[in-house]
Coordinates of C-alpha atoms in Angstrom, one line a residue:
Chain Z
M284 CA -84.0 -185.4 67.1
V285 CA -85.2 -184.7 63.6
Y286 CA -88.9 -185.3 63.9
L287 CA -90.5 -186.0 60.5
D288 CA -93.6 -187.8 61.6
Y289 CA -96.0 -184.8 62.1
S290 CA -98.7 -186.6 60.1
A291 CA -98.8 -189.3 62.7
T292 CA -99.1 -186.8 65.5
S293 CA -97.8 -183.3 66.2
P294 CA -96.2 -181.9 69.3
L295 CA -98.6 -180.2 71.7
L296 CA -98.6 -176.5 71.1
K297 CA -97.8 -174.4 74.2
E298 CA -101.0 -172.5 73.7
A299 CA -103.0 -175.8 73.8
R300 CA -101.1 -176.9 76.8
A301 CA -101.8 -173.7 78.7
A302 CA -105.5 -173.9 77.8
M303 CA -105.7 -177.5 79.0
I304 CA -103.9 -176.7 82.3
S305 CA -106.3 -173.8 82.9
A306 CA -109.3 -176.1 82.1
M307 CA -108.1 -178.7 84.6
D308 CA -109.2 -176.3 87.4
L309 CA -112.8 -176.3 86.2
I310 CA -114.6 -178.6 88.5
G311 CA -118.2 -178.6 87.2
N312 CA -119.8 -181.0 84.8
P313 CA -120.5 -178.8 81.8
S314 CA -124.0 -180.3 81.5
A315 CA -124.9 -179.1 85.0
L316 CA -126.9 -175.9 85.5
H317 CA -125.0 -174.6 88.4
T318 CA -122.2 -172.0 88.2
P319 CA -119.2 -174.3 87.9
G320 CA -121.0 -176.3 85.2
H321 CA -121.8 -173.1 83.3
Q322 CA -118.2 -172.0 83.5
A323 CA -117.1 -175.3 82.1
M324 CA -119.7 -175.1 79.3
N325 CA -118.5 -171.6 78.4
K326 CA -115.0 -173.0 77.7
I327 CA -116.5 -175.7 75.5
E328 CA -118.5 -173.2 73.5
E329 CA -115.5 -170.9 73.1
A330 CA -113.6 -173.9 71.7
R331 CA -116.5 -174.8 69.4
E332 CA -116.5 -171.3 67.9
E333 CA -112.8 -171.6 67.2
V334 CA -113.1 -175.0 65.6
A335 CA -116.1 -173.8 63.5
K336 CA -114.3 -170.7 62.4
L337 CA -111.4 -172.8 61.2
I338 CA -113.5 -174.5 58.5
N339 CA -116.0 -171.7 58.0
A340 CA -118.9 -173.6 59.7
S341 CA -121.4 -172.5 62.3
P342 CA -120.7 -173.6 65.8
D343 CA -123.9 -175.6 65.9
E344 CA -122.6 -177.7 63.0
I345 CA -119.7 -179.0 65.1
I346 CA -119.9 -182.1 67.2
F347 CA -117.0 -183.0 69.4
T348 CA -115.9 -186.6 69.2
S349 CA -112.9 -188.6 70.6
G350 CA -111.1 -188.1 67.3
G351 CA -111.0 -188.8 63.6
S352 CA -111.7 -192.5 64.0
E353 CA -114.9 -191.9 65.9
S354 CA -116.0 -189.2 63.5
N355 CA -115.5 -191.6 60.6
N356 CA -117.3 -194.4 62.4
T357 CA -120.2 -192.0 63.2
I358 CA -120.6 -191.4 59.5
T359 CA -120.6 -195.0 58.5
N360 CA -123.0 -195.8 61.3
I361 CA -125.5 -193.2 60.0
F362 CA -125.5 -195.0 56.6
A363 CA -125.3 -198.6 58.0
G364 CA -127.0 -201.0 55.6
E365 CA -127.2 -198.5 52.8
S366 CA -125.2 -198.4 49.6
V367 CA -121.9 -196.6 50.3
A368 CA -119.0 -195.6 48.0
V369 CA -115.6 -194.7 49.5
S370 CA -112.2 -194.1 47.9
A371 CA -109.8 -197.0 47.9
I372 CA -107.2 -194.9 49.8
E373 CA -109.3 -193.8 52.8
H374 CA -108.1 -194.2 56.4
P375 CA -108.8 -197.6 57.8
S376 CA -111.3 -196.1 60.2
M377 CA -113.4 -195.2 57.1
L378 CA -112.6 -198.2 54.9
E379 CA -113.1 -200.9 57.6
S380 CA -116.1 -199.4 59.3
A381 CA -117.9 -198.8 55.9
K382 CA -117.2 -202.4 54.8
T383 CA -118.4 -203.7 58.2
R384 CA -121.6 -201.8 58.2
S385 CA -122.6 -201.4 54.5
K386 CA -122.4 -202.7 51.0
T387 CA -119.4 -200.7 50.1
T388 CA -118.0 -199.9 46.7
L389 CA -114.3 -198.8 46.5
I390 CA -113.7 -195.8 44.2
P391 CA -110.3 -196.5 42.5
V392 CA -107.6 -193.8 42.2
D393 CA -105.0 -193.1 39.6
E394 CA -101.3 -193.4 40.0
T395 CA -101.2 -190.0 41.8
G396 CA -103.9 -191.0 44.3
K397 CA -106.5 -188.8 42.6
I398 CA -110.0 -190.2 42.1
D399 CA -110.4 -191.9 38.8
Q400 CA -113.1 -189.7 37.3
K401 CA -114.5 -192.2 34.8
N402 CA -115.0 -194.9 37.4
Y403 CA -116.4 -192.4 39.9
A404 CA -119.0 -191.3 37.4
K405 CA -119.8 -195.0 36.7
I406 CA -120.1 -195.9 40.4
L407 CA -122.4 -192.9 41.0
E408 CA -124.6 -193.9 38.1
Q409 CA -124.7 -197.7 38.6
K410 CA -124.4 -198.2 42.4
V411 CA -126.5 -195.1 43.4
P412 CA -124.8 -194.7 46.7
K413 CA -126.5 -192.9 49.6
L414 CA -123.1 -191.8 50.9
V415 CA -119.9 -190.9 49.2
S416 CA -116.7 -190.5 51.3
I417 CA -113.5 -189.2 49.9
M418 CA -110.7 -187.7 51.9
L419 CA -109.5 -184.2 51.3
V420 CA -105.8 -185.0 51.9
N421 CA -104.5 -188.6 51.9
N422 CA -102.6 -189.4 55.1
E423 CA -99.9 -191.5 53.5
I424 CA -98.9 -189.8 50.2
G425 CA -100.5 -186.4 50.7
T426 CA -102.7 -186.2 47.5
I427 CA -105.3 -183.4 47.6
E428 CA -108.6 -184.6 46.1
D429 CA -110.8 -182.1 44.2
V430 CA -113.5 -182.5 46.9
E431 CA -115.5 -179.5 45.6
A432 CA -116.0 -181.1 42.2
L433 CA -116.4 -184.6 43.6
A434 CA -119.1 -183.4 46.1
K435 CA -121.0 -181.7 43.3
L436 CA -121.1 -184.9 41.3
A437 CA -122.2 -186.9 44.3
H438 CA -125.0 -184.3 45.1
D439 CA -126.1 -184.4 41.4
S440 CA -126.6 -188.1 41.8
G441 CA -128.6 -187.8 45.0
A442 CA -125.8 -188.9 47.4
V443 CA -124.6 -187.0 50.5
F444 CA -120.9 -186.3 50.7
H445 CA -118.4 -186.8 53.6
T446 CA -114.7 -185.8 53.5
D447 CA -112.1 -186.8 56.0
A448 CA -110.0 -183.6 56.4
T449 CA -107.9 -184.8 59.2
Q450 CA -104.6 -184.3 57.3
A451 CA -105.8 -181.2 55.6
L452 CA -106.6 -179.2 58.7
G453 CA -104.0 -176.4 59.2
K454 CA -102.1 -177.4 56.1
I455 CA -104.4 -176.1 53.4
P456 CA -107.3 -173.6 53.5
I457 CA -110.6 -175.3 54.3
D458 CA -114.0 -173.8 53.7
V459 CA -117.0 -176.2 54.1
K460 CA -119.3 -173.7 52.4
K461 CA -117.1 -173.4 49.3
I462 CA -116.5 -177.1 48.9
N463 CA -120.1 -177.8 49.9
V464 CA -119.7 -181.1 51.8
D465 CA -122.4 -182.5 54.1
Y466 CA -120.0 -183.9 56.7
M467 CA -116.3 -183.4 57.5
T468 CA -114.0 -185.2 59.9
I469 CA -111.2 -183.3 61.7
S470 CA -108.9 -184.1 64.6
A471 CA -107.0 -182.0 67.1
H472 CA -103.6 -183.7 67.4
K473 CA -102.6 -183.2 63.8
I474 CA -102.6 -179.4 64.4
G475 CA -100.9 -179.4 67.8
G476 CA -103.9 -180.1 69.9
P477 CA -104.2 -183.0 72.3
V478 CA -104.8 -186.7 71.3
G479 CA -108.3 -188.0 72.0
I480 CA -110.4 -185.2 70.7
G481 CA -111.8 -184.5 67.3
A482 CA -114.9 -183.2 65.6
L483 CA -117.4 -183.9 63.0
F484 CA -118.9 -181.1 60.9
V485 CA -122.5 -181.9 60.1
K486 CA -124.1 -179.5 57.8
K487 CA -127.5 -178.3 59.0
G488 CA -130.3 -180.6 57.8
S489 CA -128.1 -183.5 57.0
P490 CA -129.2 -187.0 58.1
F491 CA -127.8 -187.9 61.5
T492 CA -127.9 -190.9 63.9
P493 CA -125.7 -190.8 67.0
L494 CA -123.0 -193.5 67.3
I495 CA -122.9 -193.2 71.1
I496 CA -126.3 -192.9 72.7
G497 CA -127.5 -192.5 76.3
G498 CA -127.0 -188.8 77.0
H499 CA -128.2 -185.5 75.8
Q500 CA -124.7 -184.0 75.2
E501 CA -124.0 -182.3 71.9
H502 CA -127.8 -181.9 71.4
G503 CA -128.2 -185.6 71.6
K504 CA -125.8 -186.2 68.8
R505 CA -122.9 -187.6 70.9
A506 CA -123.5 -188.9 74.4
G507 CA -120.8 -188.8 77.1
T508 CA -119.6 -186.3 79.6
Y509 CA -117.8 -183.5 77.9
Q510 CA -114.0 -183.7 77.9
V511 CA -113.5 -180.1 78.9
V512 CA -109.7 -180.3 79.1
N513 CA -109.2 -181.8 75.6
I514 CA -111.9 -179.6 74.0
S515 CA -110.1 -176.6 75.5
G516 CA -106.8 -177.8 74.0
F517 CA -108.5 -178.3 70.6
G518 CA -110.0 -174.8 70.7
A519 CA -106.6 -173.3 71.5
A520 CA -104.9 -175.2 68.7
A521 CA -107.7 -174.1 66.3
K522 CA -107.2 -170.5 67.3
Y523 CA -103.4 -170.9 66.7
V524 CA -104.1 -172.1 63.2
S525 CA -106.5 -169.3 62.4
T526 CA -104.5 -166.5 63.9
R527 CA -101.2 -167.6 62.4
N528 CA -102.8 -168.6 59.1
T529 CA -100.7 -171.8 59.2
P530 CA -101.8 -173.0 55.7
L531 CA -99.9 -169.9 54.3
L532 CA -96.9 -170.7 56.5
Y533 CA -96.9 -174.3 55.2
K534 CA -97.0 -173.1 51.7
E535 CA -94.2 -170.5 52.1
K536 CA -91.9 -172.3 54.5
V537 CA -92.6 -176.1 54.5
L538 CA -93.4 -176.8 50.9
P539 CA -90.0 -175.6 49.6
L540 CA -88.3 -177.9 52.2
R541 CA -90.5 -180.8 51.2
N542 CA -89.6 -180.3 47.5
L543 CA -85.9 -179.9 48.4
L544 CA -86.0 -183.2 50.2
A545 CA -87.7 -184.9 47.2
E546 CA -85.2 -183.5 44.8
Q547 CA -82.2 -184.4 47.0
I548 CA -83.5 -188.0 47.5
L549 CA -84.0 -188.5 43.7
T550 CA -80.6 -187.0 42.9
N551 CA -78.5 -188.7 45.5
I552 CA -80.2 -192.1 46.3
P553 CA -80.0 -194.7 43.5
Y554 CA -83.3 -196.5 42.8
S555 CA -85.4 -194.1 44.8
S556 CA -88.8 -192.9 43.6
I557 CA -91.5 -190.5 44.8
N558 CA -95.0 -191.7 45.7
T559 CA -96.3 -188.3 46.4
P560 CA -97.6 -186.2 43.5
L561 CA -95.6 -183.1 44.3
D562 CA -97.8 -180.6 42.4
C563 CA -101.2 -181.7 43.9
S564 CA -100.5 -182.7 47.5
A565 CA -100.4 -181.3 51.1
P566 CA -97.2 -179.2 51.5
N567 CA -95.8 -181.3 54.3
I568 CA -96.0 -184.9 53.1
L569 CA -93.3 -186.7 51.1
N570 CA -93.7 -190.4 50.5
C571 CA -90.7 -192.2 48.8
S572 CA -89.8 -195.8 47.9
F573 CA -86.3 -197.3 47.8
E574 CA -86.0 -200.4 45.7
A575 CA -84.7 -203.5 47.4
A576 CA -84.7 -201.9 50.8
E577 CA -87.5 -202.7 53.3
G578 CA -89.4 -199.8 55.0
E579 CA -89.2 -201.0 58.6
S580 CA -85.5 -201.4 58.4
I581 CA -85.1 -198.0 56.9
Q582 CA -87.3 -196.5 59.6
L583 CA -85.4 -198.1 62.4
Y584 CA -81.9 -197.4 61.0
L585 CA -82.9 -193.7 60.5
D586 CA -84.0 -193.7 64.2
A587 CA -80.9 -195.5 65.5
K588 CA -78.2 -193.9 63.3
G589 CA -79.6 -190.4 62.7
D590 CA -82.2 -189.8 65.4
I591 CA -84.5 -189.2 62.5
I592 CA -88.2 -190.1 63.0
V593 CA -90.3 -191.2 60.0
S594 CA -93.0 -193.8 59.3
T595 CA -93.4 -196.5 56.7
G596 CA -96.0 -198.3 54.6
S597 CA -94.2 -201.6 55.0
A598 CA -96.3 -204.6 56.1
C599 CA -93.7 -205.3 58.8
A600 CA -94.6 -202.0 60.6
S601 CA -98.3 -202.1 60.0
G602 CA -99.3 -204.6 62.6
D603 CA -101.7 -206.4 60.2
G604 CA -99.1 -208.0 57.9
K605 CA -100.3 -206.1 54.9
P606 CA -98.4 -203.4 53.0
S607 CA -99.8 -200.0 52.5
H608 CA -103.2 -200.1 50.8
V609 CA -102.6 -196.6 49.5
I610 CA -99.3 -197.4 47.7
M611 CA -100.9 -200.7 46.5
A612 CA -103.8 -198.7 45.0
T613 CA -101.5 -196.1 43.3
R614 CA -98.5 -198.1 42.3
H615 CA -99.8 -201.7 42.3
D616 CA -96.5 -203.2 43.5
A617 CA -95.9 -204.8 46.9
E618 CA -92.2 -204.3 46.8
I619 CA -92.7 -200.5 46.3
A620 CA -95.2 -200.5 49.1
H621 CA -92.9 -202.4 51.5
S622 CA -90.1 -200.0 50.7
S623 CA -92.1 -196.8 51.2
V624 CA -91.2 -194.2 53.8
R625 CA -93.3 -191.2 54.7
F626 CA -91.5 -188.0 55.7
S627 CA -94.0 -185.6 57.2
L628 CA -92.7 -182.1 58.0
G629 CA -93.9 -179.5 60.4
L630 CA -93.6 -175.8 60.9
E631 CA -90.5 -176.4 63.0
T632 CA -88.7 -178.4 60.3
T633 CA -85.6 -176.6 59.0
T634 CA -83.1 -176.8 56.1
A635 CA -80.7 -178.4 58.6
D636 CA -83.2 -181.2 59.2
V637 CA -83.3 -181.9 55.5
A638 CA -79.5 -181.9 55.4
K639 CA -79.4 -184.3 58.3
V640 CA -81.6 -186.7 56.4
M641 CA -79.4 -186.5 53.4
T642 CA -76.2 -187.2 55.4
T643 CA -77.8 -190.3 56.9
L644 CA -80.3 -191.8 54.5
P645 CA -78.1 -192.5 51.4
E646 CA -75.8 -194.7 53.4
I647 CA -78.7 -196.6 55.0
I648 CA -80.3 -197.3 51.6
K649 CA -77.0 -198.3 50.0
N650 CA -76.3 -200.8 52.8
L651 CA -79.8 -202.3 52.8
Q652 CA -79.7 -202.6 49.0
G653 CA -76.2 -204.1 49.4
I654 CA -77.3 -206.9 51.7
S655 CA -80.7 -207.4 50.0
T656 CA -81.6 -210.5 48.1
L657 CA -83.4 -208.3 45.7
K658 CA -81.7 -206.5 42.9
A659 CA -82.6 -202.8 42.7
G660 CA -83.5 -201.6 39.2
N661 CA -86.2 -204.1 38.5
I662 CA -89.0 -201.6 38.8
K663 CA -89.8 -200.1 35.4
K664 CA -88.7 -196.6 35.1
E665 CA -92.0 -195.4 33.6
D666 CA -93.8 -196.8 36.6
S667 CA -91.6 -195.2 39.2
Y668 CA -92.6 -191.6 39.5
Y669 CA -95.9 -189.8 39.2
A670 CA -96.6 -186.1 39.3
Chain W
M83 CA -102.2 -182.6 34.6
P84 CA -99.1 -180.4 34.4
K85 CA -95.9 -182.2 35.1
S86 CA -93.8 -181.1 38.0
P87 CA -90.2 -180.1 37.5
L88 CA -89.3 -183.4 39.0
S89 CA -91.5 -185.4 36.7
N90 CA -89.9 -188.6 35.4
H91 CA -86.7 -188.0 37.3
H92 CA -85.6 -191.3 38.5
A93 CA -82.5 -191.6 40.5
N94 CA -79.9 -193.8 39.0
Q95 CA -76.5 -195.0 39.8
S96 CA -74.7 -192.4 37.6
K97 CA -76.2 -189.6 39.7
A98 CA -75.2 -191.1 42.9
K99 CA -72.5 -189.3 44.8
L100 CA -72.1 -191.8 47.5
K101 CA -68.8 -192.5 49.2
V102 CA -69.9 -195.1 51.6
K103 CA -67.8 -198.1 52.8
P104 CA -69.8 -201.2 53.3
E105 CA -68.3 -201.7 56.7
T106 CA -70.0 -198.6 58.0
Q107 CA -73.0 -200.8 58.3
Q108 CA -71.2 -202.4 61.2
K109 CA -70.7 -199.3 63.2
T110 CA -72.4 -199.1 66.5
A111 CA -75.2 -196.6 66.6
E112 CA -74.0 -193.4 68.3
S113 CA -77.5 -192.3 69.4
G114 CA -78.3 -194.9 72.0
F115 CA -81.5 -196.4 73.1
S116 CA -82.6 -197.0 76.6
A117 CA -82.3 -200.7 77.1
G118 CA -85.4 -202.6 76.1
T119 CA -87.8 -199.7 76.4
D120 CA -87.7 -197.7 73.2
W121 CA -88.3 -200.4 70.6
I122 CA -90.5 -203.4 70.4
Y123 CA -87.4 -205.5 70.0
T124 CA -85.0 -207.0 72.6
D125 CA -81.6 -205.6 73.1
S126 CA -80.2 -208.6 71.4
V127 CA -82.4 -208.1 68.3
K128 CA -81.3 -204.5 68.2
E129 CA -77.7 -205.4 68.5
H130 CA -77.9 -207.9 65.6
F131 CA -79.9 -205.5 63.5
L132 CA -77.6 -202.6 64.1
N133 CA -74.4 -204.6 63.9
P134 CA -75.3 -207.6 61.7
R135 CA -72.7 -210.5 61.6
N136 CA -71.5 -212.4 58.5
F137 CA -73.6 -210.5 56.0
L138 CA -72.6 -210.4 52.3
M139 CA -72.5 -207.0 50.8
G140 CA -73.1 -206.8 47.0
D141 CA -72.7 -209.4 44.4
E142 CA -73.0 -212.9 45.9
S143 CA -71.4 -214.6 42.9
K144 CA -68.0 -213.3 44.2
Y145 CA -68.3 -215.5 47.3
H146 CA -67.5 -219.1 46.7
A147 CA -70.3 -221.1 48.3
D148 CA -70.4 -224.9 48.6
G149 CA -74.1 -224.7 49.1
Q150 CA -76.8 -222.0 48.9
G151 CA -80.5 -221.7 49.7
I152 CA -83.1 -219.0 49.4
V153 CA -86.4 -218.8 51.2
G154 CA -89.2 -216.2 51.5
N155 CA -91.1 -214.0 49.1
P156 CA -90.5 -210.3 48.6
I157 CA -94.2 -209.8 48.0
C158 CA -94.7 -210.7 51.6
G159 CA -91.8 -208.5 52.6
D160 CA -89.1 -211.0 53.6
Q161 CA -86.5 -213.0 51.8
M162 CA -83.3 -214.7 53.0
L163 CA -80.3 -216.2 51.1
M164 CA -77.9 -218.4 53.0
L165 CA -74.4 -219.3 51.6
I166 CA -72.2 -221.9 53.3
Q167 CA -68.7 -223.2 53.0
I168 CA -68.1 -226.8 54.2
D169 CA -65.1 -228.7 55.4
K170 CA -65.6 -231.9 53.5
N171 CA -63.5 -234.0 55.8
T172 CA -65.4 -233.1 59.0
D173 CA -68.8 -232.3 57.3
T174 CA -68.7 -229.0 59.2
I175 CA -69.9 -225.5 58.3
T176 CA -66.7 -223.4 58.3
D177 CA -68.2 -220.2 57.0
V178 CA -71.7 -218.7 56.6
K179 CA -72.7 -215.6 54.6
W180 CA -76.2 -214.3 54.1
K181 CA -78.3 -211.7 52.4
T182 CA -81.7 -210.5 53.6
Y183 CA -84.5 -208.3 52.3
G184 CA -86.7 -207.6 55.1
C185 CA -87.5 -205.9 58.4
A186 CA -85.3 -205.5 61.5
S187 CA -86.3 -208.9 62.9
A188 CA -85.6 -210.6 59.5
I189 CA -82.1 -209.1 59.5
A190 CA -81.4 -209.8 63.1
S191 CA -82.7 -213.4 63.0
T192 CA -80.6 -214.1 59.9
S193 CA -77.5 -212.6 61.6
A194 CA -78.2 -214.7 64.7
L195 CA -78.6 -217.8 62.6
S196 CA -75.2 -217.2 60.9
E197 CA -73.6 -217.2 64.4
L198 CA -75.5 -220.4 65.4
A199 CA -74.6 -222.3 62.3
K200 CA -70.9 -221.7 62.0
G201 CA -68.8 -224.6 63.3
R202 CA -71.7 -227.1 63.4
T203 CA -71.8 -230.3 61.5
L204 CA -74.4 -230.4 58.7
D205 CA -76.6 -232.8 60.6
D206 CA -76.4 -230.6 63.7
A207 CA -77.1 -227.5 61.7
L208 CA -80.2 -229.1 60.3
T209 CA -81.7 -229.2 63.8
I210 CA -81.6 -225.4 64.1
S211 CA -85.2 -224.3 64.5
A212 CA -87.1 -221.0 64.4
E213 CA -87.5 -221.4 68.2
E214 CA -83.7 -221.7 68.7
I215 CA -83.0 -218.6 66.7
T216 CA -85.7 -216.7 68.6
S217 CA -84.5 -217.9 71.9
Y218 CA -80.9 -216.9 71.0
L219 CA -82.3 -213.4 70.4
G220 CA -84.2 -213.2 73.7
G221 CA -87.6 -213.4 72.0
L222 CA -89.4 -211.6 69.2
P223 CA -92.8 -210.0 69.0
K224 CA -95.5 -212.6 68.2
H225 CA -96.5 -211.0 64.9
K226 CA -92.9 -211.1 63.8
F227 CA -92.2 -214.7 64.5
H228 CA -93.8 -216.5 61.5
C229 CA -92.9 -214.0 58.8
S230 CA -89.4 -213.0 59.7
V231 CA -87.7 -216.1 61.1
L232 CA -87.2 -218.1 57.9
G233 CA -83.4 -218.3 57.7
H234 CA -83.2 -221.9 59.1
E235 CA -85.2 -223.0 56.1
A236 CA -82.7 -221.3 53.8
L237 CA -79.9 -223.0 55.7
A238 CA -81.5 -226.4 55.3
S239 CA -81.9 -225.7 51.6
A240 CA -78.2 -224.7 51.3
I241 CA -77.2 -227.9 53.1
Q242 CA -79.4 -229.9 50.7
D243 CA -77.9 -228.0 47.8
Y244 CA -74.4 -228.9 49.0
R245 CA -75.3 -232.6 49.5
K246 CA -76.9 -232.8 46.0
K247 CA -73.8 -231.4 44.4
Q248 CA -71.6 -233.9 46.4
S249 CA -73.7 -236.8 45.3
S250 CA -73.8 -235.8 41.6

C-alpha cells in the first residue's frame, strides 16, 4: 500500500505502542493518593513534560483533552457569546463551534490560503473581537500562516489569540514563546500517537472556562478520569518528534518528494493544477485538482487500481454534501473543489511511492476526463495555480 | 511573495506523455477488496464503478444518437449524459451510451441504468426509477441516493428528445 493520507491520521509509532502497552499495567486512578495512583500520575506528568517541551511551553500550561476537536471547542466555549474572528479555512471543529456559540466573523484568505492582511486589519479595527483564531498549518492545502505577526496584530487590538497547530506539530518547528500565542491546539495521532488524545496549550494568565466540568482533574480545567494509556502514547510520540527532530527530517526528506510529485503531476497530467502554495506550506501536504474529474472517483480508483490511499475535498466524500470550504475560499470554484485530491506524505514515503502514483494516476485522470460530461480546459489558466 | 519554480506551470495536452488505451478503464482491479467490507458501497456498485458498461470515451459527437438528454449540475458534483439509439419499427432502445461527471455511485448508477435500459421499449424505459437502479445495484448509502442517481431523468430526457425529433 502507498499510504498518502498521513494528514488524516498517522500510523502508531512503535515507541508510542510500547508506552501504551506498558501503561495498560497501571491499575491505579491517577487522581488517587495511594501508590498505584501515584505511579499512574507520574506517567501522565512525564508525558506532559514531553508534550510541553515539543512546543516550548511549561508543563503546567498543557491541558490534556480528547483531541483537536475538543481543544478547539474548549476555546470557543471560553468565548461563548463574545465577538470572535476566525479564518475562513479553519477546521470545522473551530468554524462550526465558533458560529454556534458566538457572533463570528470569518477572516478571508487569499488564493494561497494566507490571511488577507487588509481585511484582517479591518476586522480587528471594526469588529473588535475578543478572540482571534487562525490555524498554523491548514489541514487541506498545507498553507503556513504567519501566526507570529497575526498574533501581534490581534494583541495590539486587545484580542487574545488561538492557533490550531494540529497539522503543524512535528512538521515544522513550533515555539509558543516566539510566536506568542495565548492558546494552541495540538493532537497526538497526527504525529504517530494514538487517536483520542490531544492537548490545549493555555498560556499562564489567559482567560479559561472548562468545557467539561464535574471533576478536579487538570487543575479543574478538564474533568474526567485521566486516560493514562493514551496520554502515555502521546508522550512517547512527542519524545520521538523531539529526539529525532522530525521537522528537520520533513524538510530534508519529505519536502523534495512532495515537490517532485507536484512537478510530475503538472508535467504529466493534462488539466491538473496545484492548490497548495509550494513555497509557504507544510512540507508534507500536496493538494491538486484535476479538471473534469471528480475527487471521490479519483480517490476510489487510486485505492482500487493502485492501492494508493489519499483524501479528497469533493462534496461526495465529505458526508455533508458540500465541497471543500478551503478550496472554495481560495479558488472560488466548485468544480475545482470537487476535483481536489490531497496527498499527504510521511517520513516513510519514498521515491518509489511517488513513482507508483505517477504510473497509476495519469491513466485514472485521463479515463475520468474521457467519460466526463465536462470539458477539461474551461478553467482559466491564470486562475489555476498559485504559489 | 516570491514565485516558486513551478509558478504558473499549468499542465497541458502538449506536455502529456500518456499512452493509455481507453479500454484500460474496463480492466478488473488487480488489488482486490474484501467483499462488502472495505468500501461503503456494495459489491455490485464497486463492480459497475470499476468496470463500467456502455460508457462513451471522448467526443460524444462521434456517436450517432437518435436522442440525448443531460441532467445534473457540475456545481453540485454530478452530471449525466445519456445517448440512445432506437429501432424505429419496434420503438425499442437498441443501444445506450453515457458520460458521467461524478462520484463512484454516479458512475455505477449510470452504468447500471445503461444495462437496464437496453432492449426496452421507450414506454417501458420511461418507467425506470431511481429505486429500480438502486435496487439493481443492491442499494446505495442514503446520502448518495438523491445526488447521484439521476441517470433515469437523463434517459427520459433523451427519449423526449427522440420523440420530439420524430414529430417534427
